Amino acid sequence: MSSGDDEQPPPWADTVSGLAHRVLGPVAESIRFVTREGAGRGYEYEARDGALTVAATDGVSAAVALHHYLRECCELSVGWDTVLPLRLTSLADSPPRQGSARVQDGYYFNFCTFSYTMPYWDWADWEREIDWMALHGITMPLAITGHEAALHAAYSRLGLDDHTIRGFLGGPGYLPFQFMGCMDGFAGPLPASWIDSHRELGARILDRERAFGMTPVLPAFTGHVPHQIAASSRAARRDWQGFETWVLDPADPLYERLSTEIARAQIKLFGTDHLYAADPFIEMIPVDADPSFPGAVATATLAGLRAADPDAVWLMQAWPFSYQRDFWTEDRVTAFLDAIPNDRMLVADLWAEYDPLWERFEEFSGKPWLWCALLNFGGRTDPVADLRAVPAAIDTALAAPNPPTGLGLSMEATRNNPVFFELVTDQIWNRVTDLDAWLDAFVAQRYDRSAAALRTAWRGLLNTVYDTRGLRIYPAQFNGILTAKPSYAGMAEARANVTGTLWYDPTELAAAWERMIEVAEHDHDLVTGPLGHDLVEVGIAFMVRVADRYYLDAVERSAALGTASRPHVDRFLRVFDDLDRMLAARPEYTFQRWESKALSWATDPAERDVLRDNARRIITVWGTSSSPLLDDYAGRHWSGLVGGYYRDRWELWARGLNDALATPGDGPDADLDERLRDRAELFLREGPAAAPQDLGDLATESRRLFAAYADQADSLAQTYKQAGSLTPTYEHDR
């Protein structure tokens, strides 16, 4: 590979060079970025005498080239938890190597991600995330930070005052659900300072994404309006999880006007790349049952966008077609899609790794579409996935008559199960034909050293928690007793629930956990990076099954005695305390870190109250303590929750167990529900329990936990063997 010394650097060179310096430190001075001509996205790199030259068609391809060089020639990768800059003092030589993207785009994010992962991020968090995106081939990120400023400007022009608008927007932690039209005015009002600060943050995010050559997707109008506007317009009420909102009739001229006003306000504040995300029916059946109504909504939505931006393309998440599949029949979906020209819509098949809608709807009637992997709901911390199914699912989609134009990640939250999301993004550029070989390389690159022992541990994970074999991963099914809402009625299903979570041999999981602990004990530097994250995830994986087993023992022994078996109950509750200690040793697994990030945006006591409430509420009751609809949806194994909030709930259950065993009917559960509501309100007022005292480091706390509970692996294995054919295959109930 050659390039003249006098060649002008590409417009993205400084941006990618900045990334290289953040990743590599001073050694990045030895990297040169030049333009590569050619159709599609591609790169070429070569390293000689300690200098690396990267030629690429665009900034993202150049970042991918750098990451591929690090992975292929230096056995180093950059993940969410990698400690940067990497400890690399020189650049290894490499002959010329080339790469080309398998698809046009890499899509990233879900509206929900902005509530469950990054509602309180600052620029440092975002800069790190955008670097990750570029290194992993993301070209099309959803970008909704600061959209509230566009809504405020548009509604101001319609005559609403600041107080009314901020009341309509609601709490900052819930804004993405407001943008999707699911709710309004909840857990607010939106702090005035938030609008200004996040307008600036949103603009900075977009500037950096565009500097890499990404094409961000901005939000658009969904028909959802303040009740003050609905009162004087043609509007109807709709319900989402118990929250009522107002939506305009698409035949009302105000619908198209508002769609235009919001898009224009957004373009003025943030510019545009002509891609707009709107989901008028995300989890809500249309308010009009007429089969033609969704098409009318589509026509009005697109017309409003095009009045503001003649080149507008509408990106829509296909989630409603899965979530409410009884309503969204093939005829209804086809009628809706046919109302929009093919070149004006892009469809994101949101849960394609499990429920590929592209097969059901003939690749979305000719529309361009994106194959997306969801996996995570609500930011749950359970380590789980079906790794072996992913490469074949992507290959099948790419072999379709109308293949996806992009591959993407649409998880509701990041920072969990990184192996799954790394596997998906890698296939934007590389076809994975041998998962075992891919996993070996992933382990070597992720940890840099100690790869042999950790490779064996990861084979154990691949055979256990990462081999779900098509089981549905979804919060509505039983995922474990630790974060479940206690009830006495649920005791009848205890054995079926516990056996249903054991599709693997727990002794193999315990062996993988011990190998990771051994490496952590001998290489403390690794624990500060990805190994620390993975060590916590594996500890959670084992301990949630121990908790399930102890709960089952407590229930069955108490039922046999006709009275609460206190030794078994105490043994069950002790798991919460012991696990909480281990979680506290890793900052991102503490509730305190989440709440501190939220409070960092407050400028006065009133704003602190709103931000504190939002941070506590969405992770626990989600909505109100009196509504069970989304309670524990975002259930997370975090210190302060496990040893405090969750343990206290099960302690309340234990206190009423004698009465429940002696009293038939719903009375004991009604009493328990009241006590649980009181406990939830107490958490919202006072927050989590104090951190455990006298903590050791993560390796020490992991060893302590393993020593206390590893002998339960054989008992769990017996449960696994007894389950046999009882392990369920979950059917869609969407």
XYZ file of C-alpha atoms in Angstrom:
734
model
C 0.000 0.000 0.000
C 1.431 3.356 -0.985
C 0.382 6.968 -0.750
C 2.177 10.176 -1.635
C 3.540 12.239 1.230
C 1.977 15.366 -0.228
C -1.515 13.852 -0.379
C -4.148 15.899 1.434
C -5.468 14.118 4.525
C -9.134 13.095 4.358
C -11.683 15.304 6.171
C -12.158 12.652 8.838
C -8.445 12.127 9.549
C -8.265 14.402 12.596
C -11.345 12.768 14.148
C -10.000 9.231 13.744
C -6.563 10.366 14.866
C -8.153 11.715 18.055
C -9.755 8.326 18.641
C -6.395 6.604 18.051
C -4.742 8.808 20.686
C -7.471 8.069 23.228
C -7.080 4.325 22.562
C -3.294 4.082 22.245
C -1.764 7.141 23.839
C 1.595 8.370 22.431
C 2.072 5.377 20.117
C -0.768 6.783 17.999
C 1.728 9.336 16.661
C 2.984 6.513 14.431
C -0.353 6.093 12.615
C -1.206 7.822 9.346
C -4.689 7.968 7.815
C -5.233 8.452 4.075
C -8.094 8.209 1.609
C -8.920 4.963 -0.163
C -10.980 5.175 -3.313
C -13.590 2.613 -4.180
C -17.259 1.706 -4.060
C -18.769 0.667 -0.764
C -17.030 0.945 2.560
C -13.587 -0.538 2.876
C -10.058 -0.174 4.162
C -6.473 -1.310 3.733
C -3.716 -1.162 6.327
C -0.014 -1.916 6.429
C 2.562 -1.565 9.219
C 6.301 -1.321 8.677
C 9.140 -0.280 10.963
C 6.762 0.702 13.755
C 4.528 2.889 11.571
C 0.947 2.044 10.571
C -0.756 3.436 7.480
C -4.528 3.118 7.178
C -6.327 3.885 3.924
C -10.114 3.988 4.185
C -13.169 5.171 2.314
C -14.601 6.979 5.356
C -13.979 7.683 9.024
C -15.844 4.715 10.437
C -14.040 2.342 8.071
C -10.743 3.849 9.199
C -11.679 3.250 12.847
C -12.686 -0.325 12.017
C -9.345 -0.805 10.257
C -7.505 0.382 13.363
C -9.509 -1.994 15.554
C -8.971 -4.895 13.155
C -5.231 -4.173 13.159
C -5.163 -4.201 16.962
C -7.135 -7.435 17.089
C -5.330 -9.256 14.272
C -1.748 -8.089 14.849
C -1.590 -7.122 18.525
C -4.260 -9.431 20.048
C -5.942 -6.426 21.672
C -9.532 -5.242 21.455
C -11.442 -2.257 22.795
C -14.630 -3.081 24.667
C -16.957 -1.139 26.916
C -14.795 -1.983 29.939
C -11.305 -1.875 28.441
C -8.874 0.283 30.394
C -7.522 2.961 28.032
C -5.052 3.820 26.728
C -3.926 0.307 25.897
C -0.523 -0.732 27.165
C 1.128 -0.824 23.762
C 4.550 0.742 23.336
C 5.124 -0.001 19.644
C 3.199 -1.100 16.582
C 3.810 -4.589 15.220
C 4.608 -4.947 11.539
C 1.888 -6.254 9.265
C 1.711 -6.982 5.530
C -1.050 -5.186 3.628
C -4.508 -6.355 4.673
C -7.878 -5.323 3.296
C -11.429 -5.356 4.521
C -14.834 -4.478 3.126
C -18.178 -4.107 4.843
C -20.729 -6.871 4.307
C -23.597 -4.399 4.608
C -24.079 -0.723 3.995
C -24.723 0.293 7.610
C -24.298 -0.606 11.240
C -27.318 0.568 13.251
C -27.199 1.269 16.983
C -29.546 1.935 19.897
C -33.176 1.655 20.811
C -35.196 4.565 22.213
C -35.243 2.676 25.521
C -31.432 2.582 25.707
C -31.488 6.300 26.408
C -33.552 5.658 29.568
C -32.002 2.428 30.796
C -28.306 3.126 30.156
C -27.392 6.717 29.357
C -30.033 9.131 30.682
C -27.447 10.795 32.937
C -24.296 10.501 30.821
C -22.004 13.481 30.339
C -19.681 14.226 27.416
C -16.878 11.996 28.741
C -19.279 9.026 28.742
C -20.517 9.867 25.276
C -17.066 10.394 23.806
C -16.044 6.931 24.978
C -19.257 5.441 23.566
C -18.892 7.109 20.160
C -15.325 5.806 19.966
C -16.675 2.299 20.672
C -19.275 2.785 17.973
C -16.711 3.817 15.352
C -14.326 0.971 16.229
C -17.202 -1.514 15.863
C -18.532 -0.255 12.538
C -21.587 1.715 13.650
C -22.594 4.167 10.921
C -26.234 4.846 11.773
C -26.815 5.664 15.468
C -30.154 6.744 16.852
C -29.558 10.210 18.353
C -32.272 11.539 20.660
C -30.259 13.461 23.263
C -31.622 17.019 23.383
C -34.810 16.317 21.422
C -36.760 17.881 24.278
C -35.327 21.257 23.192
C -36.872 20.821 19.738
C -40.233 19.907 21.263
C -40.045 22.907 23.583
C -39.343 25.235 20.651
C -42.134 23.790 18.497
C -44.791 23.910 21.212
C -43.704 27.415 22.175
C -44.485 28.518 18.628
C -47.948 27.031 19.042
C -48.512 29.271 22.065
C -47.891 26.936 25.008
C -45.944 28.437 27.916
C -42.737 27.048 29.422
C -44.437 25.640 32.540
C -46.996 23.741 30.447
C -44.399 22.333 28.060
C -42.028 21.132 30.778
C -44.958 19.568 32.589
C -45.906 17.725 29.388
C -42.339 16.491 28.850
C -42.118 15.004 32.378
C -39.088 13.578 34.156
C -35.709 13.411 32.351
C -35.261 9.710 33.053
C -38.451 8.935 31.124
C -37.994 11.207 28.091
C -37.502 8.403 25.534
C -40.927 7.006 26.425
C -42.331 10.499 26.009
C -40.716 10.741 22.577
C -42.309 7.427 21.558
C -45.717 8.714 22.633
C -46.119 6.216 25.473
C -46.536 8.709 28.316
C -46.331 12.363 29.246
C -46.198 14.523 32.351
C -44.897 11.685 34.516
C -42.243 12.029 37.245
C -41.519 15.628 36.274
C -41.587 18.425 35.559
C -38.526 18.524 33.334
C -35.925 20.809 34.956
C -35.398 24.016 32.989
C -31.622 23.601 33.167
C -31.907 20.166 31.595
C -33.215 21.561 28.320
C -30.271 23.927 27.854
C -27.582 21.498 29.020
C -28.843 18.628 26.896
C -29.376 20.778 23.832
C -25.647 21.497 24.034
C -24.769 17.862 24.791
C -26.956 16.590 21.939
C -25.300 18.977 19.477
C -21.849 17.864 20.615
C -22.767 14.198 20.208
C -24.050 14.811 16.695
C -20.992 16.836 15.715
C -18.678 13.983 16.721
C -20.806 11.284 15.070
C -20.945 13.256 11.841
C -17.204 13.940 11.989
C -16.674 10.170 11.752
C -19.009 10.086 8.744
C -21.948 8.551 10.614
C -25.517 9.398 9.605
C -27.450 9.885 12.854
C -31.174 9.163 13.068
C -33.177 11.928 14.795
C -36.622 11.545 16.408
C -39.859 12.656 14.747
C -43.498 13.368 15.627
C -45.671 10.376 16.592
C -49.053 12.125 16.825
C -48.781 12.484 20.608
C -49.746 15.957 21.890
C -50.376 17.833 25.164
C -53.974 17.617 26.382
C -54.253 21.414 25.963
C -53.900 20.916 22.200
C -55.997 17.755 22.153
C -58.901 19.575 23.809
C -59.341 21.833 20.785
C -58.437 19.294 18.096
C -59.531 15.966 16.682
C -57.799 13.683 19.144
C -58.327 10.404 20.960
C -57.033 8.885 24.163
C -54.863 5.808 24.176
C -53.347 3.684 26.901
C -49.854 2.292 27.422
C -49.159 0.291 30.573
C -51.770 2.312 32.438
C -50.544 5.708 31.168
C -53.053 7.740 29.144
C -51.966 10.005 26.310
C -53.659 12.027 23.586
C -53.014 11.481 19.876
C -54.171 13.570 16.942
C -56.290 12.146 14.161
C -54.099 12.040 11.033
C -56.953 13.762 9.152
C -56.604 16.785 11.436
C -54.486 19.418 9.610
C -52.663 20.030 12.890
C -51.119 16.551 12.669
C -49.105 17.357 9.566
C -48.368 20.862 10.808
C -46.924 19.621 14.107
C -44.876 16.978 12.329
C -43.394 19.785 10.221
C -42.908 22.231 13.098
C -41.052 19.701 15.246
C -38.811 18.611 12.367
C -38.015 22.232 11.477
C -37.198 23.108 15.079
C -34.926 20.089 15.293
C -33.155 20.887 12.018
C -32.528 24.429 13.234
C -30.986 23.159 16.477
C -29.176 20.036 15.304
C -29.086 19.915 11.501
C -30.186 16.754 9.727
C -28.949 13.701 7.867
C -32.499 13.120 6.545
C -33.194 10.049 8.700
C -36.061 10.299 11.216
C -37.287 7.744 13.737
C -40.984 7.688 14.609
C -43.050 4.878 16.094
C -46.727 5.895 16.251
C -47.848 2.437 17.415
C -44.781 1.199 19.314
C -46.763 -0.816 21.917
C -50.221 0.653 21.344
C -52.900 -0.642 19.028
C -54.147 2.157 16.730
C -57.002 4.155 18.235
C -59.105 3.540 15.121
C -59.861 -0.064 14.170
C -60.386 0.813 10.490
C -57.781 -1.213 8.517
C -56.919 1.910 6.537
C -56.135 4.001 9.629
C -52.453 3.009 10.047
C -51.871 3.939 6.429
C -53.438 7.348 7.025
C -51.063 7.858 9.964
C -48.144 6.887 7.747
C -49.171 9.320 5.022
C -49.607 12.243 7.423
C -46.353 11.494 9.269
C -44.285 11.363 6.099
C -46.000 14.407 4.593
C -45.145 16.473 7.653
C -41.531 15.340 7.573
C -41.147 16.070 3.863
C -42.601 19.551 4.253
C -39.657 20.272 6.578
C -37.108 18.121 4.742
C -37.892 17.029 1.158
C -35.242 14.290 1.457
C -36.704 12.804 4.644
C -36.597 9.026 5.159
C -38.644 7.515 7.966
C -37.035 4.810 10.110
C -39.567 2.717 12.004
C -39.008 -0.019 14.557
C -40.969 -3.133 13.589
C -41.537 -3.974 17.252
C -45.353 -3.493 17.155
C -45.645 -6.301 14.608
C -44.110 -8.664 17.178
C -45.488 -7.186 20.396
C -49.091 -7.124 19.165
C -48.939 -9.828 16.548
C -52.646 -10.688 16.892
C -53.576 -7.215 15.672
C -50.791 -6.753 13.128
C -51.840 -9.397 10.639
C -50.029 -9.742 7.340
C -52.790 -7.756 5.588
C -52.609 -4.878 8.076
C -48.818 -4.690 7.965
C -48.797 -4.805 4.175
C -51.441 -2.063 3.946
C -49.417 0.095 6.317
C -46.119 -0.422 4.504
C -47.683 0.048 1.074
C -48.826 3.541 2.100
C -45.176 4.652 2.064
C -42.872 4.715 -0.993
C -40.047 2.209 -0.671
C -37.378 4.912 -0.848
C -38.965 6.827 2.049
C -38.908 4.170 4.761
C -36.325 2.044 6.521
C -37.611 -0.748 8.794
C -35.637 -1.960 11.821
C -36.384 -5.634 12.535
C -35.790 -5.114 16.232
C -35.694 -8.652 17.695
C -34.417 -10.556 14.686
C -32.192 -12.901 16.667
C -35.327 -14.418 18.211
C -38.423 -13.241 16.325
C -37.325 -12.423 12.752
C -40.247 -10.512 11.270
C -38.554 -10.183 7.898
C -39.428 -13.828 7.249
C -43.063 -13.324 8.235
C -43.606 -10.191 6.152
C -41.590 -11.019 3.031
C -38.712 -8.669 3.820
C -41.160 -5.855 4.593
C -42.751 -5.542 1.165
C -39.601 -4.390 -0.552
C -38.635 -1.723 1.965
C -34.975 -1.404 2.931
C -34.567 -2.993 6.345
C -32.110 -3.613 9.162
C -31.427 -6.916 10.930
C -31.167 -6.012 14.621
C -30.361 -7.926 17.788
C -32.212 -6.918 20.956
C -31.420 -9.484 23.698
C -31.547 -7.119 26.674
C -34.743 -5.718 28.177
C -34.683 -2.958 30.774
C -30.978 -3.277 31.550
C -31.338 -6.587 33.319
C -27.977 -7.944 34.454
C -28.546 -11.646 33.777
C -25.741 -13.131 31.643
C -27.618 -15.050 28.967
C -27.727 -15.449 25.181
C -27.847 -17.961 22.342
C -24.435 -17.318 20.795
C -24.375 -20.260 18.434
C -27.557 -19.195 16.663
C -26.405 -15.686 15.757
C -24.033 -16.270 12.806
C -26.479 -18.561 11.029
C -29.367 -16.133 11.588
C -27.377 -13.291 10.048
C -26.191 -15.416 7.115
C -29.765 -16.485 6.411
C -30.958 -12.876 6.378
C -28.132 -11.781 4.079
C -29.025 -14.582 1.656
C -32.661 -13.399 1.386
C -33.986 -12.044 -1.944
C -34.197 -8.581 -0.350
C -31.373 -8.746 2.232
C -30.945 -6.202 5.006
C -29.031 -3.059 4.161
C -27.545 -3.077 7.627
C -26.957 -5.037 10.819
C -27.593 -3.450 14.167
C -27.933 -3.572 17.926
C -31.266 -2.524 19.405
C -30.816 -3.584 23.027
C -32.839 -1.710 25.620
C -29.630 -1.275 27.616
C -25.906 -1.727 27.029
C -23.058 -2.764 29.334
C -24.339 -6.321 29.679
C -23.436 -9.560 27.888
C -20.681 -7.877 25.841
C -19.762 -11.136 24.102
C -23.161 -11.224 22.370
C -23.029 -7.652 21.133
C -19.392 -7.985 20.026
C -20.374 -11.065 18.020
C -23.121 -9.172 16.195
C -21.080 -6.061 15.386
C -18.135 -8.132 14.177
C -20.348 -9.502 11.428
C -20.913 -6.061 9.932
C -17.464 -6.674 8.431
C -16.559 -10.324 9.006
C -18.448 -13.538 8.412
C -18.195 -15.874 11.409
C -18.088 -19.500 10.271
C -16.522 -21.091 13.352
C -17.919 -19.768 16.621
C -15.443 -21.677 18.772
C -12.497 -20.122 16.933
C -14.158 -16.708 17.123
C -14.639 -17.097 20.877
C -11.000 -18.108 21.395
C -9.892 -14.961 19.574
C -12.397 -12.846 21.520
C -10.949 -14.089 24.819
C -7.333 -13.512 23.790
C -8.088 -9.984 22.569
C -10.327 -9.086 25.499
C -7.839 -9.933 28.229
C -4.466 -9.565 26.497
C -2.951 -12.255 28.745
C -3.905 -15.262 30.883
C -5.809 -16.363 27.800
C -5.393 -20.135 28.209
C -7.196 -20.386 31.555
C -9.794 -17.842 30.541
C -10.394 -19.587 27.227
C -11.326 -22.732 29.128
C -13.634 -20.705 31.372
C -15.358 -19.178 28.370
C -15.922 -22.587 26.806
C -17.783 -23.386 30.021
C -19.889 -20.234 29.624
C -20.599 -21.085 25.992
C -21.913 -24.479 27.105
C -24.104 -23.035 29.862
C -25.531 -19.514 30.094
C -24.645 -18.681 26.483
C -26.359 -21.730 25.024
C -30.056 -21.006 25.473
C -30.915 -22.924 22.275
C -33.833 -20.746 21.267
C -35.388 -20.203 24.692
C -37.139 -16.851 24.893
C -35.199 -14.254 26.878
C -37.796 -11.827 28.145
C -38.718 -10.196 31.503
C -42.302 -11.469 31.534
C -41.100 -15.028 32.117
C -39.449 -16.204 35.309
C -35.794 -15.104 35.327
C -34.910 -15.751 38.941
C -36.299 -15.226 42.409
C -33.827 -12.535 43.533
C -35.470 -9.711 41.602
C -38.971 -11.212 41.467
C -41.838 -9.616 43.362
C -42.686 -11.849 46.334
C -46.053 -13.532 46.542
C -47.596 -16.511 48.243
C -49.635 -17.541 45.237
C -46.387 -17.966 43.307
C -45.200 -20.704 45.665
C -47.291 -23.235 43.765
C -45.100 -22.678 40.702
C -41.795 -22.702 42.570
C -40.477 -26.029 41.306
C -41.493 -25.439 37.695
C -39.917 -21.985 37.738
C -36.661 -23.166 39.263
C -36.242 -26.129 36.933
C -37.180 -23.951 33.948
C -34.080 -21.793 34.422
C -31.689 -24.762 34.417
C -31.133 -25.715 30.801
C -27.454 -26.449 31.535
C -25.264 -28.307 34.025
C -24.425 -25.870 36.875
C -21.212 -27.721 37.757
C -19.733 -26.532 34.458
C -20.722 -22.948 35.272
C -19.127 -23.263 38.722
C -15.892 -24.524 37.151
C -15.819 -21.549 34.759
C -16.384 -19.162 37.667
C -13.530 -20.691 39.667
C -11.105 -20.398 36.743
C -11.932 -16.704 36.402
C -11.419 -16.165 40.134
C -8.031 -17.892 39.988
C -6.871 -15.605 37.182
C -8.188 -12.548 39.022
C -6.277 -13.538 42.173
C -2.998 -13.726 40.263
C -3.449 -10.754 37.916
C -5.096 -7.868 39.733
C -4.558 -5.458 36.835
C -6.932 -7.494 34.670
C -9.679 -7.144 37.268
C -9.888 -3.376 36.746
C -10.885 -3.996 33.126
C -13.114 -6.494 31.328
C -12.255 -9.419 33.595
C -13.808 -7.587 36.539
C -17.047 -7.090 34.631
C -17.108 -10.705 33.465
C -16.296 -11.996 36.943
C -19.343 -10.206 38.337
C -21.606 -11.468 35.546
C -20.556 -15.078 36.107
C -20.963 -14.686 39.864
C -24.479 -13.390 39.288
C -25.228 -16.299 36.942
C -24.334 -18.857 39.600
C -25.816 -17.079 42.596
C -29.234 -16.451 41.068
C -29.593 -20.196 40.614
C -28.482 -20.793 44.219
C -31.108 -18.314 45.384
C -33.751 -20.103 43.299
C -32.797 -23.448 44.853
C -32.796 -22.096 48.408
C -36.166 -20.460 47.832
C -37.562 -23.750 46.538
C -36.203 -25.575 49.584
C -37.718 -22.977 51.926
C -41.111 -23.202 50.229
C -41.280 -26.981 50.043
C -39.935 -27.576 53.539
C -42.302 -24.981 55.022
C -45.243 -26.471 53.149
C -44.381 -29.924 54.484
C -44.169 -28.610 58.054
C -47.230 -26.395 57.747
C -45.183 -23.573 59.238
C -42.226 -21.477 58.110
C -38.935 -23.375 58.284
C -36.803 -20.592 59.678
C -33.421 -22.254 58.986
C -34.316 -22.613 55.307
C -35.754 -19.102 55.104
C -32.675 -17.609 56.781
C -30.391 -19.520 54.424
C -32.334 -18.067 51.473
C -32.136 -14.489 52.787
C -28.418 -14.783 53.506
C -27.771 -15.097 49.753
C -28.881 -11.489 49.277
C -26.357 -10.175 51.803
C -23.487 -12.261 50.484
C -24.095 -11.417 46.829
C -24.469 -7.736 47.666
C -20.894 -7.674 49.003
C -19.469 -8.992 45.767
C -21.506 -6.541 43.684
C -20.337 -3.618 45.818
C -16.744 -4.332 44.806
C -17.408 -3.246 41.211
C -18.689 0.376 40.934
C -20.984 -0.087 37.926
C -22.868 -2.758 39.871
C -23.865 -0.315 42.599
C -27.073 1.662 42.724
C -25.109 4.541 44.222
C -23.222 5.108 40.980
C -26.479 5.332 39.003
C -28.005 7.808 41.412
C -24.853 9.913 41.638
C -24.780 10.286 37.857
C -28.386 11.464 37.926
C -27.786 14.009 40.657
C -24.755 15.420 38.856
C -27.165 17.263 36.519
C -29.098 19.047 39.293
C -28.630 22.794 39.760
C -30.978 23.310 42.731
C -32.854 21.280 45.379
C -36.026 20.973 43.288
C -34.072 19.488 40.392
C -32.321 17.099 42.770
C -35.708 15.856 43.935
C -36.854 15.122 40.386
C -33.602 13.486 39.308
C -33.328 11.400 42.476
C -36.911 10.215 42.096
C -36.395 9.287 38.429
C -33.233 7.323 39.180
C -34.883 5.335 41.968
C -38.275 4.867 40.370
C -37.472 3.437 36.941
C -35.203 0.726 38.372
C -37.817 -0.469 40.884
C -41.544 0.231 40.559
C -41.028 1.943 37.171
C -44.345 3.799 37.372
C -46.290 4.183 40.601
C -46.012 1.853 43.571
C -49.719 1.017 43.211
C -49.362 -0.235 39.623
C -47.890 -3.707 39.061
C -47.658 -3.374 35.272
C -43.955 -2.575 35.000
C -42.823 -3.332 38.560
C -39.284 -4.789 38.510
C -39.133 -4.631 34.708
C -35.576 -3.290 34.939
C -34.636 -5.690 37.738
C -30.891 -5.388 38.246
C -28.441 -7.203 40.459
C -26.898 -4.074 41.947
C -25.477 -3.522 45.392
C -27.966 -1.460 47.367
C -30.839 -3.239 45.638
C -29.945 -6.900 46.232
C -28.925 -6.555 49.883
C -31.437 -3.790 50.588
C -34.570 -3.347 48.508
C -34.924 -6.919 47.211
C -33.900 -8.565 50.474
C -36.323 -6.419 52.464
C -39.180 -7.491 50.210
C -38.418 -11.161 50.753
C -38.056 -10.560 54.490
C -41.621 -9.180 54.437
C -42.689 -12.330 52.600
C -40.991 -14.465 55.235
C -42.734 -12.649 58.091
C -46.133 -13.494 56.650
C -45.313 -17.055 55.590
C -46.922 -18.714 58.635
C -50.216 -16.897 58.045
C -50.089 -17.695 54.325
C -49.626 -21.401 55.025
C -52.486 -21.396 57.531
C -54.915 -19.148 55.643
C -56.326 -20.148 52.244
C -57.386 -17.523 49.734
C -56.062 -14.169 48.590
C -55.946 -12.451 51.974
C -52.261 -13.045 52.779
C -51.185 -11.813 49.335
C -53.325 -8.697 49.691
C -51.640 -7.948 53.020
C -48.208 -8.626 51.532
C -48.915 -6.339 48.558
C -49.710 -3.503 50.935
C -46.460 -4.018 52.814
C -44.537 -4.184 49.540
C -46.047 -0.886 48.406
C -44.955 0.701 51.678
C -41.436 -0.665 51.164
C -41.348 0.704 47.621
C -42.403 4.141 48.803
C -39.723 4.008 51.485
C -37.096 3.272 48.839
C -38.310 6.167 46.689
C -37.984 8.488 49.706
C -34.795 7.204 51.309
C -32.921 5.297 48.623
C -30.750 2.212 48.908
C -29.114 0.621 51.906
C -25.606 1.694 52.865
C -22.731 -0.103 51.186
C -21.419 -3.220 52.957
C -18.562 -2.505 55.352
C -14.987 -3.843 55.264
C -15.116 -4.795 51.617
C -12.231 -6.598 50.002
C -11.388 -6.205 46.335
C -13.429 -7.999 43.704
C -11.165 -11.062 43.563
C -11.347 -11.427 47.348
C -15.120 -11.012 47.487
C -15.590 -13.412 44.561
C -13.480 -16.054 46.288
C -15.426 -15.517 49.520
C -18.697 -16.046 47.668
C -17.414 -19.060 45.762
C -16.109 -20.703 48.933
C -19.489 -20.256 50.612
C -21.652 -21.557 47.768
C -19.683 -23.610 45.238
C -20.689 -26.834 46.966
C -24.260 -26.124 45.858
C -23.309 -26.900 42.261
C -23.945 -30.625 42.768
C -27.344 -29.969 44.341
C -28.242 -27.664 41.468
C -27.055 -30.311 39.023
C -29.503 -32.773 40.554
C -32.288 -30.270 39.961
C -31.062 -29.910 36.375
C -31.068 -33.666 35.838
C -34.489 -34.068 37.427
C -35.882 -31.341 35.158
C -35.123 -33.340 32.031
C -37.871 -32.750 29.512
C -39.536 -30.268 31.863
C -37.267 -27.498 30.578
C -39.765 -25.361 28.652
C -39.614 -24.124 25.107
C -41.167 -20.692 25.342
C -43.740 -19.876 22.735
C -44.527 -16.347 21.645
C -47.188 -14.670 23.749
C -46.592 -11.378 22.050
